Amino acid sequence: MILLLAAYPGVYSVLLNSPLGTEFQTVLPRVETMVVVLYFGLFAMSFDFISGYTGYLSFGHAAFYGTGAYFVIMAANGKIPLLGPDTPFVYLLALAGLFAAVLAVLIGAVSFRLTGVYFAMITLGFAQVMYVFIRGWDYAANNPRDGPAVLERTEPFNVGVPGVDSLTLAIGELGGDTVEGLLGVIDLGTAEVSYYMVGLVVLVSYFAMQRIIHSPFGRVMIAIRENEERAKAIGYNTFWYKLGAFAISGFFAAVAGGLLAGFKRSVSPDNTFYFLVTGDALLASIIGGFGTLAGPLYGWLFDEGVTEFLSKRGEGGGLLPYLRENLGEGLLSTEVFNGLTVQEGIDTFLNGHAELYIGVLFVLFVLFVPNGLLGTVRDRIGGPVAEVVAERLRGDER
Amino acid sequence: MTGLEALAGDLVVLAFVDALGEFLRPETLVGVLVDGLSKAALYVMIAGGLTLIFGLMGVLNFAHGSMTMIGAYLGGLLMVLAVGEATGAGMRLVAFFVAMAAAFAVLAGLGGAIEVGLIRRLYDRPPIYQILLTFGVTLVLDELARIVVLFYGIQPSSEWQAAFGTKPYFLDQQVDLGIISVPGLDLFEIGFGVLTVAGLWAFLTRTRYGLIVRAGSEDSEMTEALGIDVRRVFTVVFALGAGVAGAAGTLLMWDASWGASVPLAADTLLPAFVVVIIGGLGTFRGTVVAAVIVGMADAVTTWWFVNEIEFASLPEMTVFLILVVMLILKPQGLFGVEEVGGH
C-alpha cells in the first residue's frame, strides 16, 4: 500500500496522458489534493489512536491540530519567544508536537475523570474555548477571525535533515522545490515534492504510532477500550495509560497541523480549531475503520476523493466539467421536471454538495459497516492485511 | 515600576471601578436581567428537547441543531406566505402561532421518522454509535437545507428579508418597565420560555404519558416488564424533542442576533449541549437552571464587553468556560445523577 501511495504521482501523470486521460482526470484526485489527504489523514490517525483504541471519543481533538498549525505559523512570524522566524521546519514540528502533548496532559488530567459522552463534551468544551480565544486574539494575526499567514519567514519550510542541504526539500502549495533529473530520469514538480516530503513525515509518524499500538502499552489501551474495570482490576493504573495515550495522540495531531501550516503557509481558526474539523476526522475514521490505525487515511482519501469529484470548480477534473463536455448542449437543456433542466439538476444535486453524499454514506457505514473499510477487510481475510498477504506469499498454513 | 506606569495602573483600576459603579446602577441591572432572561428563555427552548431525549433514551442528539435550523426556515417561510394576507398585529401573531405549530408538527414527524428508521437499530450497540449516527444525520440535513436554500434562492431574496419584518409592530418597540424600557421581543421571548418550561413540566409530571416517560428514564427494563412498550415511548419522546427544537427555531427567526441560516445548526447545537451538560444530562430541572445561569452570564459578559473590556469573543467564550469549570468541579452537572454519567 505504501508502494502504491509512493507511486501515485507517477501513475497519475501516466494515466492522464493515456487515451482515457479525461476519464482518469475526472475520477482521480490531483496530487495537490493527495498532499491534503496525507496530512489530514495523519490527523485522523491521531484521532483514531485515542478514540478508536481506548474508546474515549476525543471530540475536541481539533485543539491539538490547531495548536500545531498556529505554533508553526506564529514561530515563522517570529511571535514565539526564543524561536527565530527561520528555525528549521522539522524542529518546529517536533516542538509543536511537544507543546501539544503538554497541553494534552493538562486537558487530559481533568478530562479523564469522565467517561463516554461527558468526556466527549469536556474535550469539545476545551477546544471551543481555544477556538473562540484564537478567533479574538489579535497577537496571533492582524485579523484573528481570518487567521494568520506567513509574513516574516524568508526561508522555505524544509522537510529533511536540518543543515544538510542535499537531504532537505521545501514543501508548499505555491512555492516549494522541484527536482530535476533524480537518478537520471525522474522529474518532480512542486506538488510531487510536497507530496513525497509530507508523505515522509506522515509515514514516520504512522510507524511510530503503529509501534506504540503493538507494544505492551498499546495492549493496555485496547484493554481499556474493551473493559476498563477489568484492566484496573489486573492492576494497571488506567488513568496514566489514558493520559499517556492522549499526549501521544496530541503530539501527532500537532505534527499534522504543522504540516498543514507548512504546506498552505496560512491557517484560519475555522480550518484548525473548529469542532467540525474533529468531525471530519471522525468521518474519516468511521469510513476507513474505527480502531485500525491506517484506516482513517483511506477513509480520508475516500472523503477527499468524493469531495473533489463533486467539487464546484472541478480543478483538474471532477464530475461537472466532464459531464458538461460530454453530455452535449441538447441533453443539458432538456427539461426533466417542472422546468428543471438537466444542467440545473446537476448544478443543484451534484455541484459542490459532496457533504450530502458523504453524510449519507457515513450514516450507512455506522448502521451497516461499523468496522469501516479496513476493519471489514480485516474481518474477511482474518487479520491485518499486510500480515495475511505476507503469510500467503510465504505459503504458511493458517 | 516607574511613577508613570503606576499612574497608568491606577487609571485602569479607576476605570474598572467606574464601570463597576455603572454596572451596579439599577437601570443597568434591570436591563441586563431582562436581556439575560430572554437569552435564558431561548436557551431553554433550544435545549429542552435535547435533555428530554437524553434523559429517556441516553442518546445525545447531534442533529438537534439542524432541527432548530430547519424550524427557523420553515417558520420564516410560512410567515412570508402569511404576511401577504395578514397585516394587522393581531393577525400576524395568529399567523406566527400557526407557523410555530406547523414547524412543531413537521419536525416532530421528521424526528419520529429518524428514530424509527435509524436510531432504533442501534440501541444494542455502545452509546458512541448513537452519537456518530446523529452526527451523520446532521451532515445530511444541513447539506439538504443548503441545497434547498440555494436552489430556490431563498436567502438573498427580498421576500425573505421580509420574514424578518413580519414581527407585529409592538414587538419591535421598546416597552416601558418604569425605570427602563426594554425591547418588546425580549419580553415575548421570556414569555415563551416560561410557557415552554411550564408545558414540558406539566407534560412530565401531570400526564399519564409523562409518568411513563419518567419511569422509562428511571429504569427502562422495569417499565417494559410492566407491560409498557418503551420503544414507542422512545419514538414519541424523540418526536417531541425534535418538535420543540423546531418551535424554538421559529422564535429564533425573529431575533436579530440569531436569524435563519444554515450555520444556525451549529450555532444553536453547541450552547444547547453546554446548557444540558451544566444542568446534568437528562434532568429537566437542571436544564432550566443552567439556561438561566448561562443566559445571565452571557448578558453580563456582553455588557462588560460592550462597555469595558475589548475582547470581542468574551461572551461566546464564557459559555464554554462555564462548561469546562462545571465539568471539572462537578462532572455530573448541577442536578445530574452519578449513574447517568456511566453512559
XYZ file of C-alpha atoms in Angstrom, chain A residues 55-297:
243
model
C -12.720 4.089 23.278
C -12.624 7.663 24.576
C -14.213 9.916 21.963
C -11.960 12.969 21.894
C -14.386 15.403 20.344
C -12.091 18.353 20.784
C -9.139 16.860 19.010
C -9.015 19.818 16.650
C -7.467 21.738 19.570
C -4.169 19.900 19.059
C -4.305 20.129 15.285
C -4.866 23.852 15.595
C -2.137 24.210 18.216
C 0.351 22.618 15.836
C -0.711 24.762 12.907
C -0.685 28.017 14.874
C 2.595 27.132 16.568
C 4.343 26.781 13.214
C 2.828 29.916 11.698
C 3.472 32.040 14.768
C 7.030 30.813 15.031
C 7.503 31.638 11.348
C 6.265 35.137 12.109
C 8.708 35.434 14.998
C 5.927 35.606 17.554
C 7.058 32.740 19.738
C 9.746 33.700 22.258
C 13.178 32.071 21.849
C 12.331 30.825 18.356
C 13.539 32.809 15.392
C 11.436 33.022 12.269
C 13.953 30.853 10.419
C 14.006 27.868 12.763
C 14.163 24.648 10.698
C 10.712 23.265 9.974
C 11.465 19.825 11.362
C 12.361 21.333 14.745
C 9.178 23.376 14.631
C 7.137 20.244 14.013
C 8.727 18.453 16.943
C 8.341 21.463 19.237
C 4.730 21.966 18.195
C 4.147 18.296 18.935
C 5.713 18.563 22.380
C 3.759 21.714 23.147
C 0.532 19.986 22.157
C 1.485 16.925 24.207
C 1.892 19.121 27.292
C -1.463 20.694 26.518
C -2.961 17.234 26.136
C -1.658 16.241 29.552
C -3.243 19.343 31.081
C -6.582 18.811 29.354
C -6.473 15.071 29.881
C -5.711 15.403 33.590
C -9.130 16.887 34.216
C -10.980 15.179 31.366
C -10.112 11.564 32.080
C -12.043 11.605 35.314
C -15.053 11.445 32.996
C -16.203 8.804 30.576
C -18.343 8.417 27.489
C -20.483 11.340 26.484
C -19.098 13.505 29.284
C -15.542 13.003 28.096
C -16.541 13.883 24.550
C -18.231 17.032 25.820
C -15.443 18.304 28.066
C -12.856 17.904 25.305
C -15.255 19.679 22.971
C -15.599 22.416 25.580
C -11.815 22.930 25.825
C -11.465 23.002 22.057
C -14.258 25.548 21.683
C -12.728 27.776 24.361
C -9.493 27.717 22.378
C -11.338 28.264 19.105
C -13.157 31.309 20.405
C -9.990 32.587 22.046
C -7.866 32.281 18.916
C -10.593 33.982 16.915
C -10.296 37.035 19.098
C -6.559 37.014 19.835
C -5.051 39.820 17.795
C -1.498 38.851 18.784
C -1.779 35.744 16.596
C -2.860 37.588 13.484
C -3.806 41.077 12.356
C -7.243 39.813 11.561
C -7.703 36.953 14.009
C -11.021 35.873 12.527
C -9.368 35.057 9.199
C -6.201 33.685 10.721
C -2.526 34.425 10.150
C -0.286 33.823 7.150
C 3.474 33.531 6.985
C 4.935 37.026 6.646
C 8.324 37.152 8.344
C 9.978 33.930 7.352
C 12.409 34.145 4.470
C 13.485 30.528 4.496
C 11.062 27.982 2.972
C 9.608 25.159 5.043
C 12.024 22.290 4.536
C 11.498 18.680 5.372
C 14.644 16.636 5.843
C 17.818 16.694 7.894
C 18.396 20.284 9.054
C 21.695 21.735 7.961
C 22.296 19.263 5.182
C 21.084 20.887 2.013
C 21.205 17.794 -0.146
C 18.865 15.986 2.242
C 16.197 18.652 2.542
C 13.456 19.691 0.194
C 10.978 22.524 0.557
C 7.235 21.991 0.614
C 4.493 24.412 -0.213
C 1.304 24.780 -2.167
C 2.511 27.758 -4.173
C 6.279 27.616 -3.685
C 8.497 24.717 -2.856
C 11.303 22.852 -4.525
C 11.337 20.953 -7.743
C 13.624 18.086 -8.539
C 15.027 17.509 -11.960
C 16.918 14.513 -13.149
C 16.840 12.469 -9.949
C 18.550 9.150 -10.736
C 18.859 10.492 -14.240
C 15.213 10.032 -15.209
C 12.750 11.338 -12.660
C 11.474 14.915 -12.750
C 9.275 16.110 -9.937
C 7.184 19.293 -9.795
C 6.448 21.240 -6.613
C 3.286 19.265 -5.912
C 5.101 15.960 -6.212
C 7.949 17.097 -3.974
C 5.475 18.279 -1.349
C 3.656 15.002 -1.689
C 6.739 12.934 -1.002
C 8.130 15.095 1.765
C 4.828 15.403 3.616
C 4.342 11.712 2.973
C 7.699 11.023 4.585
C 6.706 12.765 7.810
C 3.337 11.025 7.786
C 4.992 7.673 7.191
C 7.423 8.127 10.084
C 4.561 9.210 12.336
C 2.477 6.279 11.218
C 5.217 3.794 12.030
C 5.784 5.432 15.394
C 2.118 5.127 16.295
C 1.978 1.627 14.860
C 4.930 0.677 17.070
C 3.177 2.039 20.154
C -0.071 0.228 19.364
C 1.781 -3.084 19.092
C 3.768 -2.537 22.288
C 2.537 -3.614 25.730
C 1.386 -0.014 26.170
C -0.930 -0.392 23.183
C -2.272 -3.652 24.583
C -3.310 -1.819 27.731
C -5.021 0.841 25.596
C -7.101 -1.847 23.912
C -7.809 -3.445 27.273
C -9.182 -0.091 28.435
C -11.449 0.053 25.410
C -12.728 -3.476 25.888
C -13.214 -3.408 29.635
C -11.719 -0.685 31.742
C -12.877 -2.191 35.035
C -11.035 -5.377 34.298
C -7.908 -3.556 33.172
C -7.974 -1.752 36.502
C -8.535 -4.982 38.393
C -5.475 -6.559 36.807
C -3.513 -3.754 38.366
C -2.967 -1.214 35.610
C -3.358 2.381 36.579
C -5.570 3.106 33.605
C -5.565 6.849 34.246
C -1.859 7.171 33.460
C -2.181 4.977 30.406
C -5.049 7.045 29.081
C -3.160 10.251 29.772
C -0.082 8.904 28.029
C -2.058 7.817 25.001
C -3.777 11.209 24.891
C -0.425 13.023 24.967
C 0.983 10.858 22.163
C -2.152 11.418 20.157
C -1.938 15.164 20.749
C 1.696 15.128 19.625
C 0.903 13.620 16.234
C -2.209 15.744 15.778
C 0.018 18.808 16.189
C 2.538 17.425 13.696
C -0.311 17.054 11.226
C -1.382 20.625 11.948
C 2.200 21.784 11.455
C 2.278 20.104 8.045
C -0.931 21.904 7.128
C 0.664 25.203 8.095
C 3.855 24.389 6.215
C 2.031 23.395 3.071
C -0.595 26.140 2.976
C 1.510 28.882 4.614
C -1.629 30.292 6.204
C -4.217 28.960 8.605
C -7.600 30.059 9.866
C -9.472 29.257 13.068
C -12.163 27.517 11.048
C -9.892 25.002 9.366
C -7.954 24.219 12.531
C -9.703 24.682 15.878
C -13.355 24.397 14.872
C -15.247 21.356 16.111
C -16.276 20.304 12.617
C -12.590 19.675 11.887
C -12.755 16.955 14.509
C -15.958 15.882 12.807
C -14.047 15.374 9.574
C -11.511 13.191 11.363
C -14.421 11.260 12.811
C -15.875 10.755 9.341
C -12.546 9.518 8.063
C -12.133 7.131 10.991
C -15.605 5.643 10.671
C -15.453 5.200 6.915
C -11.891 3.902 6.977
C -12.269 1.749 10.052
C -12.527 2.742 13.698
C -9.732 1.158 15.671
C -7.476 0.485 12.710
C -4.591 2.902 12.566
C -4.223 3.049 8.785
C -7.984 3.084 8.197
C -8.522 6.821 8.712
C -6.059 7.599 5.929
